[in-house]
CSV table of C-alpha atoms in Angstrom, one decimal:
chain,number,residue,atom,x,y,z
W,225,MET,CA,-0.4,-7.0,37.1
W,226,ASN,CA,-2.7,-4.0,37.5
W,227,ILE,CA,-1.8,-0.4,37.0
W,228,THR,CA,-4.2,2.0,38.6
W,229,ALA,CA,-2.1,5.2,38.6
W,230,GLY,CA,-0.5,7.3,35.8
W,231,GLY,CA,3.3,7.8,35.1
W,232,ASP,CA,6.2,5.7,33.9
W,233,HIS,CA,6.1,1.9,34.5
W,234,ILE,CA,8.9,-0.4,33.6
W,235,VAL,CA,8.1,-4.0,32.6
W,236,LYS,CA,11.0,-6.6,32.3
W,237,GLY,CA,11.0,-10.4,32.6
W,238,THR,CA,8.7,-13.1,32.0
W,239,LEU,CA,4.9,-13.5,32.6
W,240,SER,CA,4.0,-17.0,31.6
W,241,ASN,CA,0.2,-16.9,32.3
W,242,GLY,CA,-1.3,-13.3,32.9
W,243,MET,CA,-1.5,-9.8,31.5
W,244,ILE,CA,-1.0,-6.2,32.2
W,245,ILE,CA,-4.2,-4.3,33.0
W,246,ILE,CA,-4.2,-0.4,32.9
W,247,ASP,CA,-7.1,1.2,34.5
W,248,THR,CA,-6.8,4.9,35.4
W,249,THR,CA,-7.9,8.2,34.3
W,250,GLU,CA,-4.3,9.5,34.0
W,251,ARG,CA,-1.7,9.0,31.3
W,252,VAL,CA,0.3,6.0,31.4
W,253,LYS,CA,3.6,5.1,29.9
W,254,LEU,CA,4.6,1.5,29.8
W,255,ARG,CA,8.3,1.0,29.2
W,256,LEU,CA,8.8,-2.7,27.8
W,257,SER,CA,12.5,-3.7,28.6
W,258,GLY,CA,12.9,-7.3,27.7
W,259,ALA,CA,9.3,-8.3,28.6
W,260,ASN,CA,7.8,-11.6,27.6
W,261,ILE,CA,4.1,-11.8,28.3
W,262,THR,CA,1.9,-14.8,27.4
W,263,ASN,CA,-1.9,-15.0,28.6
W,264,THR,CA,-3.9,-18.3,28.3
W,265,ASN,CA,-7.3,-16.5,28.7
W,266,GLY,CA,-7.0,-13.1,27.3
W,267,PRO,CA,-4.8,-10.2,25.9
W,268,ALA,CA,-1.3,-9.8,27.0
W,269,ILE,CA,-1.6,-6.0,27.5
W,270,TYR,CA,-5.1,-4.6,28.2
W,271,CYS,CA,-5.7,-0.9,28.6
W,272,LYS,CA,-9.2,-0.6,30.0
W,273,ASN,CA,-9.0,3.1,30.7
W,274,ALA,CA,-6.4,5.7,30.5
W,275,ASP,CA,-6.4,9.4,29.3
W,276,LYS,CA,-3.7,8.2,26.8
W,277,PHE,CA,-1.7,5.2,26.7
W,278,PHE,CA,1.9,5.1,25.6
W,279,ILE,CA,4.3,2.1,25.1
W,280,THR,CA,8.0,2.6,24.8
W,281,LEU,CA,10.2,-0.1,23.5
W,282,GLU,CA,13.4,0.3,25.2
W,283,GLU,CA,16.6,0.5,23.0
W,284,ASN,CA,18.3,-3.0,22.4
W,285,THR,CA,15.5,-4.9,23.9
W,286,ILE,CA,13.3,-7.6,22.5
W,287,ASN,CA,9.7,-7.9,23.8
W,288,THR,CA,7.2,-10.6,23.1
W,289,LEU,CA,3.4,-10.7,23.5
W,290,THR,CA,1.2,-13.7,23.0
W,291,ASP,CA,-2.4,-14.2,23.7
W,292,THR,CA,-4.7,-17.3,23.4
W,293,SER,CA,-7.6,-18.3,20.9
W,294,THR,CA,-10.3,-17.8,23.5
W,295,TYR,CA,-10.9,-14.7,25.8
W,296,THR,CA,-12.6,-14.5,29.0
W,297,ASP,CA,-13.3,-10.8,28.5
W,298,GLN,CA,-14.4,-10.5,24.8
W,299,THR,CA,-14.6,-6.8,24.8
W,300,ALA,CA,-10.8,-6.8,24.4
W,301,LYS,CA,-10.0,-7.2,20.7
W,302,GLY,CA,-6.3,-8.2,20.5
W,303,THR,CA,-3.2,-9.2,22.0
W,304,LEU,CA,-2.3,-5.6,22.7
W,305,PHE,CA,-5.6,-3.8,23.1
W,306,SER,CA,-6.4,-0.3,24.3
W,307,ASN,CA,-10.0,1.4,24.8
W,308,ASP,CA,-8.1,4.8,24.4
W,309,ASP,CA,-5.5,6.3,22.3
W,310,LEU,CA,-2.5,4.2,21.9
W,311,GLU,CA,0.9,5.3,20.9
W,312,ILE,CA,4.0,3.1,20.4
W,313,ARG,CA,7.5,4.4,20.2
W,314,GLY,CA,11.0,3.5,21.1
W,315,LYS,CA,14.2,1.8,19.6
W,316,GLY,CA,13.5,-1.7,20.7
W,317,THR,CA,11.6,-4.6,19.1
W,318,LEU,CA,8.2,-5.9,19.8
W,319,ASN,CA,7.2,-9.4,18.6
W,320,ILE,CA,3.3,-10.1,18.7
W,321,THR,CA,1.3,-13.2,18.0
W,322,GLY,CA,-2.5,-12.8,17.7
W,323,LYS,CA,-4.5,-16.1,18.4
W,324,PHE,CA,-7.9,-14.6,19.2
W,325,ASN,CA,-8.4,-11.5,16.9
W,326,HIS,CA,-6.0,-8.7,16.1
W,327,ALA,CA,-2.5,-8.3,17.1
W,328,ILE,CA,-2.6,-4.6,18.0
W,329,SER,CA,-6.0,-3.0,18.4
W,330,GLY,CA,-7.3,0.2,19.5
W,331,ASP,CA,-10.8,1.7,20.0
W,332,ASP,CA,-9.6,5.2,19.4
W,333,ASP,CA,-6.5,6.4,17.5
W,334,VAL,CA,-3.4,4.2,17.0
W,335,THR,CA,-0.1,5.8,16.3
W,336,ILE,CA,3.2,4.1,15.6
W,337,GLU,CA,6.1,6.6,16.2
W,338,ASN,CA,9.1,4.2,15.6
W,339,GLY,CA,10.6,1.1,16.8
W,340,VAL,CA,10.6,-2.5,15.2
W,341,ILE,CA,7.2,-4.2,15.3
W,342,ILE,CA,6.9,-7.7,14.0
W,343,VAL,CA,3.5,-9.4,13.9
W,344,ILE,CA,4.2,-12.8,13.6
W,345,SER,CA,0.7,-13.9,12.9
W,346,ALA,CA,-2.9,-12.9,13.7
W,347,VAL,CA,-6.1,-14.5,13.0
W,348,ASN,CA,-7.6,-11.2,11.9
W,349,ASP,CA,-5.8,-7.8,11.5
W,350,GLY,CA,-2.3,-6.8,12.2
W,351,ILE,CA,-3.0,-3.3,13.4
W,352,HIS,CA,-6.6,-2.4,13.7
W,353,ALA,CA,-8.0,1.1,14.8
W,354,ASN,CA,-11.4,2.3,15.3
W,355,GLY,CA,-10.1,5.8,14.9
W,356,SER,CA,-7.2,7.1,12.8
W,357,LEU,CA,-4.2,4.8,12.2
W,358,ASN,CA,-1.0,6.9,11.9
W,359,ILE,CA,2.4,5.5,10.9
W,360,LYS,CA,5.2,8.0,11.5
W,361,GLY,CA,8.3,5.8,11.3
W,362,GLY,CA,9.8,2.5,12.4
W,363,THR,CA,10.0,-0.9,11.0
W,364,LEU,CA,6.9,-2.9,10.5
W,365,ASN,CA,6.8,-6.5,9.4
W,366,ILE,CA,3.1,-7.9,9.5
W,367,THR,CA,1.9,-11.3,8.4
W,368,VAL,CA,-1.8,-12.0,9.0
W,369,SER,CA,-5.0,-13.8,7.9
W,370,LYS,CA,-7.0,-10.8,7.2
W,371,ASP,CA,-6.0,-7.1,6.8
W,372,ALA,CA,-2.5,-5.9,7.5
W,373,LEU,CA,-3.6,-2.3,8.4
W,374,GLN,CA,-7.2,-1.3,9.1
W,375,SER,CA,-9.1,1.7,10.4
W,376,GLU,CA,-12.7,1.3,10.8
W,377,THR,CA,-13.9,4.9,10.6
W,378,GLU,CA,-11.1,7.3,10.0
W,379,GLU,CA,-8.0,7.8,7.7
W,380,ILE,CA,-4.7,5.7,7.5
W,381,LEU,CA,-1.9,8.0,7.3
W,382,ILE,CA,1.7,6.9,6.4
W,383,GLU,CA,4.4,9.6,7.0
W,384,ASP,CA,7.5,7.3,7.0
W,385,GLY,CA,8.8,3.9,8.0
W,386,ALA,CA,9.7,0.7,6.4
W,387,LEU,CA,6.6,-1.5,6.1
W,388,THR,CA,6.4,-5.1,4.8
W,389,LEU,CA,2.9,-6.4,4.6
W,390,SER,CA,1.7,-10.0,3.9
W,391,ALA,CA,-2.1,-10.2,4.3
W,392,GLY,CA,-4.8,-12.8,3.6
W,393,SER,CA,-7.3,-10.0,2.6
W,394,GLN,CA,-6.2,-6.3,2.1
W,395,GLY,CA,-2.9,-4.7,2.8
W,396,LEU,CA,-4.5,-1.3,3.8
W,397,THR,CA,-8.1,-0.7,4.2
W,398,THR,CA,-10.5,2.1,5.6
W,399,ASP,CA,-14.1,3.3,4.8
W,400,THR,CA,-12.6,6.7,4.5
W,401,GLY,CA,-9.1,7.7,3.1
W,402,VAL,CA,-5.5,6.5,2.8
W,403,THR,CA,-2.7,8.9,2.5
W,404,ILE,CA,0.9,8.1,2.0
W,405,ASN,CA,3.4,10.8,2.3
W,406,GLY,CA,6.6,8.8,2.7
W,407,GLY,CA,8.2,5.6,3.7
W,408,ASN,CA,9.0,2.5,2.0
W,409,ILE,CA,6.0,0.2,1.8
W,410,LYS,CA,6.0,-3.3,0.4
W,411,VAL,CA,2.7,-5.3,0.2
W,412,ILE,CA,4.2,-8.7,-0.7
W,413,LYS,CA,0.9,-10.7,-0.5
W,414,CYS,CA,-2.8,-9.6,-0.4
W,415,ASN,CA,-6.1,-10.1,-2.1
W,416,GLU,CA,-6.5,-6.2,-2.6
W,417,GLY,CA,-3.6,-3.9,-1.9
W,418,ILE,CA,-5.4,-0.6,-0.9
W,419,GLN,CA,-9.1,-0.3,-0.6
W,420,SER,CA,-10.5,3.1,0.3
W,421,LYS,CA,-12.8,5.8,-0.8
W,422,LEU,CA,-10.0,8.2,-1.2
W,423,THR,CA,-6.4,7.3,-1.8
W,424,ASN,CA,-3.7,10.0,-2.1
W,425,ILE,CA,-0.1,9.0,-2.6
W,426,ASN,CA,2.2,12.0,-2.2
W,427,GLY,CA,5.6,10.5,-1.7
W,428,GLY,CA,7.6,7.4,-0.6
W,429,THR,CA,8.0,4.2,-2.3
W,430,LEU,CA,5.1,1.8,-2.6
W,431,SER,CA,5.1,-1.7,-4.1
W,432,ILE,CA,2.0,-3.9,-4.2
W,433,GLU,CA,1.7,-7.5,-5.3
W,434,SER,CA,-2.0,-8.5,-5.2
W,435,THR,CA,-4.3,-11.2,-6.4
W,436,ASP,CA,-7.3,-8.9,-7.0
W,437,ASP,CA,-7.1,-5.1,-7.3
W,438,SER,CA,-3.8,-3.5,-6.2
W,439,LEU,CA,-5.5,-0.2,-5.8
W,440,ASN,CA,-9.3,-0.1,-5.3
W,441,SER,CA,-11.2,3.1,-4.7
W,442,SER,CA,-15.0,3.0,-4.2
W,443,MET,CA,-17.8,4.2,-2.0
W,444,GLY,CA,-18.4,0.7,-0.7
W,445,LYS,CA,-19.9,-1.3,-3.5
W,446,ARG,CA,-19.0,-2.3,-7.0
W,447,THR,CA,-20.5,-0.2,-9.7
W,448,GLU,CA,-19.7,0.9,-13.2
W,449,ALA,CA,-20.8,4.3,-12.6
W,450,ASN,CA,-18.7,7.3,-11.1
W,451,ASP,CA,-19.5,7.1,-7.3
W,452,GLY,CA,-17.2,10.0,-6.3
W,453,SER,CA,-14.3,8.0,-5.0
W,454,GLN,CA,-10.8,9.2,-6.0
W,455,LEU,CA,-7.3,8.0,-6.6
W,456,SER,CA,-4.6,10.8,-6.6
W,457,ILE,CA,-1.0,10.1,-7.2
W,458,ASN,CA,1.1,13.3,-6.7
W,459,GLY,CA,4.5,11.9,-6.1
W,460,GLY,CA,6.8,9.1,-5.0
W,461,SER,CA,7.6,5.8,-6.8
W,462,VAL,CA,4.7,3.4,-7.1
W,463,TYR,CA,4.6,-0.2,-8.5
W,464,LEU,CA,1.3,-2.1,-8.8
W,465,SER,CA,1.0,-5.8,-10.0
W,466,ALA,CA,-2.1,-8.0,-9.9
W,467,THR,CA,-2.5,-11.5,-11.0
W,468,LYS,CA,-6.4,-11.6,-11.8
W,469,GLY,CA,-8.1,-8.3,-11.0
W,470,ASP,CA,-8.0,-4.8,-12.4
W,471,THR,CA,-4.6,-3.6,-11.2
W,472,ILE,CA,-5.9,0.0,-10.8
W,473,ASP,CA,-9.8,-0.2,-10.1
W,474,ILE,CA,-11.3,3.3,-9.6
W,475,ASN,CA,-15.2,3.7,-9.3
W,476,GLY,CA,-14.5,7.4,-9.3
W,477,ASN,CA,-11.8,9.7,-10.7
W,478,ALA,CA,-8.1,9.1,-11.1
W,479,LYS,CA,-5.6,12.1,-11.2
W,480,PHE,CA,-1.9,11.7,-11.5
W,481,THR,CA,0.1,14.9,-10.9
W,482,GLY,CA,3.6,13.7,-10.3
W,483,GLY,CA,5.9,10.7,-9.3
W,484,THR,CA,6.5,7.5,-11.1
W,485,VAL,CA,3.8,4.9,-11.7
W,486,ILE,CA,4.5,1.4,-13.2
W,487,VAL,CA,1.5,-0.8,-13.6
W,488,CYS,CA,1.7,-4.6,-14.6
W,489,GLY,CA,-1.7,-5.7,-15.5
W,490,SER,CA,-3.3,-9.1,-14.7
W,491,THR,CA,-4.2,-12.0,-16.8
W,492,GLY,CA,-7.7,-11.3,-18.2
W,493,GLU,CA,-8.1,-7.7,-16.9
W,494,PRO,CA,-6.9,-4.3,-17.9
W,495,GLY,CA,-4.1,-2.6,-15.9
W,496,ALA,CA,-6.4,0.4,-15.3
W,497,ASP,CA,-10.1,0.6,-15.1
W,498,VAL,CA,-11.4,4.1,-14.2
W,499,ASN,CA,-15.1,4.7,-14.3
W,500,GLY,CA,-14.8,8.6,-13.8
W,501,THR,CA,-12.4,11.0,-15.4
W,502,PHE,CA,-8.7,10.0,-15.8
W,503,THR,CA,-6.1,12.8,-16.1
W,504,ILE,CA,-2.4,13.1,-16.0
W,505,SER,CA,-0.7,16.4,-15.4
W,506,GLY,CA,2.7,15.3,-14.3
W,507,GLY,CA,5.2,12.4,-13.6
W,508,LEU,CA,5.9,9.2,-15.6
W,509,VAL,CA,3.1,6.7,-16.0
W,510,LEU,CA,3.7,3.3,-17.8
W,511,ILE,CA,0.8,0.7,-17.9
W,512,THR,CA,0.9,-2.7,-19.5
W,513,GLY,CA,-2.0,-4.9,-19.9
W,514,SER,CA,-2.0,-8.7,-20.4
W,515,ASN,CA,-5.3,-9.2,-21.7
W,516,ASN,CA,-6.4,-8.4,-25.4
W,517,GLY,CA,-8.4,-5.3,-24.5
W,518,MET,CA,-7.0,-1.8,-24.2
W,519,ASN,CA,-6.0,-0.3,-21.0
W,520,GLU,CA,-7.9,2.9,-20.1
W,521,TYR,CA,-6.0,6.0,-20.7
W,522,PRO,CA,-6.8,9.8,-20.3
W,523,THR,CA,-9.3,10.9,-22.8
W,524,GLY,CA,-10.1,14.3,-21.5
W,525,ALA,CA,-8.2,17.5,-20.9
W,526,SER,CA,-5.1,16.3,-19.5
W,527,PRO,CA,-2.3,18.8,-19.3
W,528,GLN,CA,0.4,16.1,-20.0
W,529,TYR,CA,0.7,14.0,-23.3
W,530,THR,CA,0.0,10.3,-23.3
W,531,ILE,CA,0.5,7.7,-25.9
W,532,ALA,CA,-1.2,4.4,-26.0
W,533,THR,CA,-0.9,1.3,-28.3
W,534,MET,CA,-2.4,-2.1,-28.9
W,535,LEU,CA,0.1,-4.7,-30.1
W,536,THR,CA,-0.6,-7.2,-32.8
W,537,ALA,CA,0.5,-10.1,-30.6
W,538,ALA,CA,1.1,-10.8,-27.0
W,539,GLN,CA,4.7,-10.3,-25.7
W,540,THR,CA,6.0,-12.8,-23.2
W,541,ALA,CA,6.6,-11.9,-19.6
W,542,ASN,CA,10.0,-10.3,-18.8
W,543,THR,CA,10.5,-9.1,-22.3
W,544,ALA,CA,12.1,-5.6,-22.3
W,545,LEU,CA,9.9,-2.7,-23.3
W,546,CYS,CA,11.7,0.6,-24.2
W,547,VAL,CA,10.2,3.9,-25.2
W,548,LYS,CA,12.5,6.2,-27.3
W,549,ASP,CA,12.0,9.7,-28.8
W,550,SER,CA,12.9,10.5,-32.4
W,551,THR,CA,16.6,11.3,-31.5
W,552,GLY,CA,17.0,7.8,-29.9
W,553,LYS,CA,16.9,9.2,-26.3
W,554,VAL,CA,15.5,6.5,-23.9
W,555,LEU,CA,12.4,7.7,-22.0
W,556,ALA,CA,11.6,4.5,-20.1
W,557,ILE,CA,12.7,0.8,-19.8
W,558,THR,CA,10.6,-1.9,-18.0
W,559,LYS,CA,10.4,-5.7,-18.1
W,560,PRO,CA,6.5,-6.6,-17.2
W,561,LYS,CA,6.3,-9.6,-15.2
W,562,ARG,CA,3.3,-11.0,-17.4
W,563,ASN,CA,2.5,-11.2,-20.9
W,564,PHE,CA,1.3,-7.9,-22.4
W,565,TYR,CA,-0.6,-6.6,-25.3
W,566,SER,CA,-1.5,-3.0,-24.6
W,567,ILE,CA,0.8,-0.1,-23.3
W,568,VAL,CA,-0.1,3.3,-22.0
W,569,PHE,CA,2.8,5.8,-21.5
W,570,SER,CA,2.7,9.4,-20.3
W,571,SER,CA,5.7,11.7,-19.5
W,572,SER,CA,6.6,15.2,-19.3
W,573,GLU,CA,9.2,14.4,-22.1
W,574,LEU,CA,6.4,14.0,-24.6
W,575,LYS,CA,6.0,17.0,-26.9
W,576,GLN,CA,3.6,18.2,-29.4
W,577,GLY,CA,4.3,17.1,-32.9
W,578,SER,CA,7.2,14.7,-31.9
W,579,ALA,CA,7.3,11.0,-32.8
W,580,TYR,CA,8.0,8.2,-30.2
W,581,THR,CA,8.8,4.5,-30.8
W,582,LEU,CA,8.1,1.6,-28.7
W,583,TYR,CA,10.5,-1.3,-28.8
W,584,ILE,CA,10.2,-4.9,-27.8
W,585,GLY,CA,13.0,-7.3,-26.8
W,586,GLY,CA,16.6,-6.1,-27.0
W,587,THR,CA,19.4,-6.0,-24.6
W,588,VAL,CA,19.4,-3.9,-21.4
W,589,LEU,CA,22.8,-3.2,-19.7
W,590,GLY,CA,23.4,-1.7,-16.5
W,591,GLY,CA,21.1,0.8,-14.8
W,592,THR,CA,19.3,0.7,-11.5
W,593,GLU,CA,15.8,-0.9,-11.2
W,594,ILE,CA,13.3,0.7,-8.7
W,595,ASN,CA,9.7,-0.6,-8.7
W,596,ASP,CA,10.2,-2.3,-12.1
W,597,LEU,CA,11.5,0.9,-14.0
W,598,ILE,CA,15.1,0.5,-15.1
W,599,ALA,CA,16.9,4.0,-14.8
W,600,GLY,CA,20.2,4.8,-16.2
W,601,ALA,CA,20.5,1.8,-18.5
W,602,SER,CA,21.7,1.4,-22.1
W,603,TYR,CA,19.3,-0.3,-24.6
W,604,THR,CA,20.3,-1.9,-27.8
W,605,GLY,CA,18.6,-4.0,-30.5
W,606,GLY,CA,14.8,-4.7,-30.0
W,607,THR,CA,12.0,-4.5,-32.6
W,608,ALA,CA,10.2,-1.3,-33.3
W,609,VAL,CA,6.5,-2.3,-32.9
W,610,SER,CA,4.8,1.1,-33.0
W,611,THR,CA,5.7,4.8,-33.7
W,612,ILE,CA,3.2,7.4,-32.5
W,613,THR,CA,3.3,11.0,-33.2
W,614,VAL,CA,1.8,13.2,-30.4
W,615,THR,CA,-1.2,15.4,-31.6
W,616,THR,CA,-1.6,19.1,-31.3
W,617,SER,CA,-3.4,19.0,-27.8
W,618,PRO,CA,-2.3,17.2,-24.6
W,619,THR,CA,-4.8,14.3,-25.0
W,620,THR,CA,-3.9,10.7,-25.8
W,621,ALA,CA,-2.3,9.9,-29.1
W,622,ILE,CA,-3.5,6.3,-29.9
W,623,ASN,CA,-2.0,3.8,-32.5
W,624,TRP,CA,-4.7,1.2,-32.0
W,625,ARG,CA,-4.1,-2.2,-33.6
W,626,THR,CA,-6.4,-5.2,-33.4
W,627,ARG,CA,-5.2,-8.8,-33.6
């Protein structure tokens, strides 16, 4: 099926061996209304040329796109491929299987406005953009062999939406920057969660379960020197968990100004590894490390107080950890998923000259758990393992113990 003129075009029904080709200088809107397209020698939808290409998923419809493992025209890079700007919107569902390369691919910008997009599988990336990749809303469930979301040259921006990502390589990756302003993002499987030169988290809920680094900011190569890359967490709820790498691995600077950050360190590596400056000026930060070395913590002029301690022995996974002030007020409760030795905690509740106690074990009753932080719960019992008095300036108060 060839579309050579602009305007609205409705597609419904089954095409068992073919594709839709768009080739025009005008804007094209393709309305998928119960379309099932399978191609045995190329992509299912191929926009060779358009001023701008829109796909609308009609409400209450399920649409399916499937390609093949070999393409006649290998300039097309995915099951749904556009040479020009691509925008997907609507209230329907789009199921995609990518057998050749990417599931959705655009040589310019790719924007997801809304709709339900399910990438059942792809041999490479789920959504791959040469330009910017913008997620403004919708529901995305992506399972792929390589990267779930990738932009080659520009920013990945997530404004809203519910994303569940399972990747063989990275969850979100770009050579420039990742910005998260909202949404509910769950990276349930990946090697690295977010890999980017600049990562800015301003809102939303983010949970990453990774094998290697959950958050990695670098200028393209591993180095122990400050390379100018940066991680900024300014709001939202962030949970990071890695099984073997540095959960937070920043070749440059880390700056936390707000939000809630819970970090579960991996076996053998610290929860946070920052080569540049590490400052905290707002929010709640709780980092546990499962190796017998200390997590990195703010050592410079951070406006907010931080306490850090090294325990005399490893605590087993899922053991309750509670921070209380001198009046017995609970400041934070969590149950790290792996054994932990070291603890870093920062909160606006920490005050100059006051003492704070870390408790291990005990009983947690009630409360609501969001990203491994248990809020509104009661805590009883437990063993006081460390009491730290905050010093006279908002740097880190350390109770360092060696085994």
